[in-house]
Amino acid sequence: MDVLVMVLCATVVIGFLVFIHEGGHYLAARAFGVRVTEFMLGLPGPSVGFTRGGTRFGVTAVPLGGYAKVCGMEPGEMSPHLQPVLAELYRRGTADVQAIATACDITDDEAFEALEELTEWGSAVGPDKRDADDTYRAPASYPPPRRLRRHATVADDVPLPCYDLGEARPVPDTEALFQSEYRQQYRAQPFWKRSVILLAGIAVNLLFAMVAFVVIFSVIGVDLQLESGEVVHRTMNPLQSIQAGFMYIGMVAQAVAGLFNPATAAQTVSDSTSIVGIAVMSKTYFEAGLVTALEFTAMISVSLGIMNLLPIPPLDGGRFVVEIFQKLTRRPVSVRAMSYLSMAGVALFVGFFVIMLNQDIQRFIFGNW
């Protein structure tokens, strides 16, 4: 029973923090007119949910982590055949790779690469298990955001046709169609907008923590034990609470930075905890009451935000460093280079996870730490 309670408490804490983190990415992207095709709690895989405004919201079969699928974040150069392939797919509604390749006078490989990129854009829907061939479909259409309607000189009161998934539709202007889809991509945005989208999740985690600290220290108050043994209830003014919050964020940032110092890396890892430790501690804090549970959630939120600032792909901080590199060099990072960086980052974090998991098992299960 205790194990179930620990799992439930950890799921609530991690699920909530991942939700607001990915919500930050989602809201920033939509504010700039960037398409987001999925907003999921859990690892990619089978899911249940609903679709609204072109975004599928739901929960996957493995409710660990989460993601917001912001379109147009794929690395490397764009395929040179996107425009004709997009137009041909929309005219047909449903088509396989060979049909698109023949109609656009390109090779099957070129057609496949273009269709896959358009799928990443949310401008095409890839084949599912029921398809006998490599079948792609034009997505269901929704009225574009107001800013895109104005950019395309379409009045707000003019009704626009909507189409079902895989339904053929007229394409009077292939360039206009391509530009309307391209403008809704992450890669089409200026550097500052891409940076905001990348860092919005971290900002929301830290903002939640600051609000939680103000509520705890300035609204609810805390009990303090004096040297005499007397327990008194004290509150801070909001400014003091904010200062305390910034001090805690600074402490976490300094601790995380210790990972890059050979003299302190081992101690930093030793002082860290895995999902097992979070589960054990979350149960303890939740049993102590709502205030302590809120304080614990705020502390984990700070840790999640600061860890995501690490300049290691595929973390947000790593992607931000890549954006800075591309801005300074004026050339995109290749798909191969991005893949190598991501694999190295994942391997590093898997190593950290294994070490911290072993620590938590020894500490909380065997009592040997």
Coordinates of N, CA, C and O in Angstrom, one line a residue, residues 53 95 244 263 298 302 320 333:
G53 N -8.6 22.4 -32.2 CA -7.9 23.4 -32.9 C -6.6 22.9 -33.6 O -5.6 23.6 -33.7
A95 N -2.5 10.0 -51.2 CA -1.6 9.5 -52.2 C -0.5 8.7 -51.6 O -0.1 9.0 -50.4
A244 N 13.7 35.2 -1.1 CA 14.0 33.9 -0.6 C 13.9 32.9 -1.8 O 14.7 32.0 -1.9
A263 N 35.9 18.7 -9.4 CA 36.1 18.6 -7.9 C 34.8 18.4 -7.2 O 34.8 18.0 -6.1
A298 N 7.2 22.9 -5.3 CA 8.0 24.1 -5.8 C 9.4 23.8 -5.9 O 10.1 24.3 -6.9
V302 N 11.7 23.9 -9.4 CA 13.0 24.7 -9.6 C 14.0 23.7 -10.2 O 14.8 24.1 -11.1
F320 N 18.7 25.6 -27.1 CA 19.0 27.0 -27.2 C 20.4 27.3 -27.6 O 20.7 28.3 -28.4
V333 N 22.6 23.6 -38.1 CA 23.3 22.3 -37.7 C 22.7 21.2 -38.5 O 21.5 21.0 -38.6

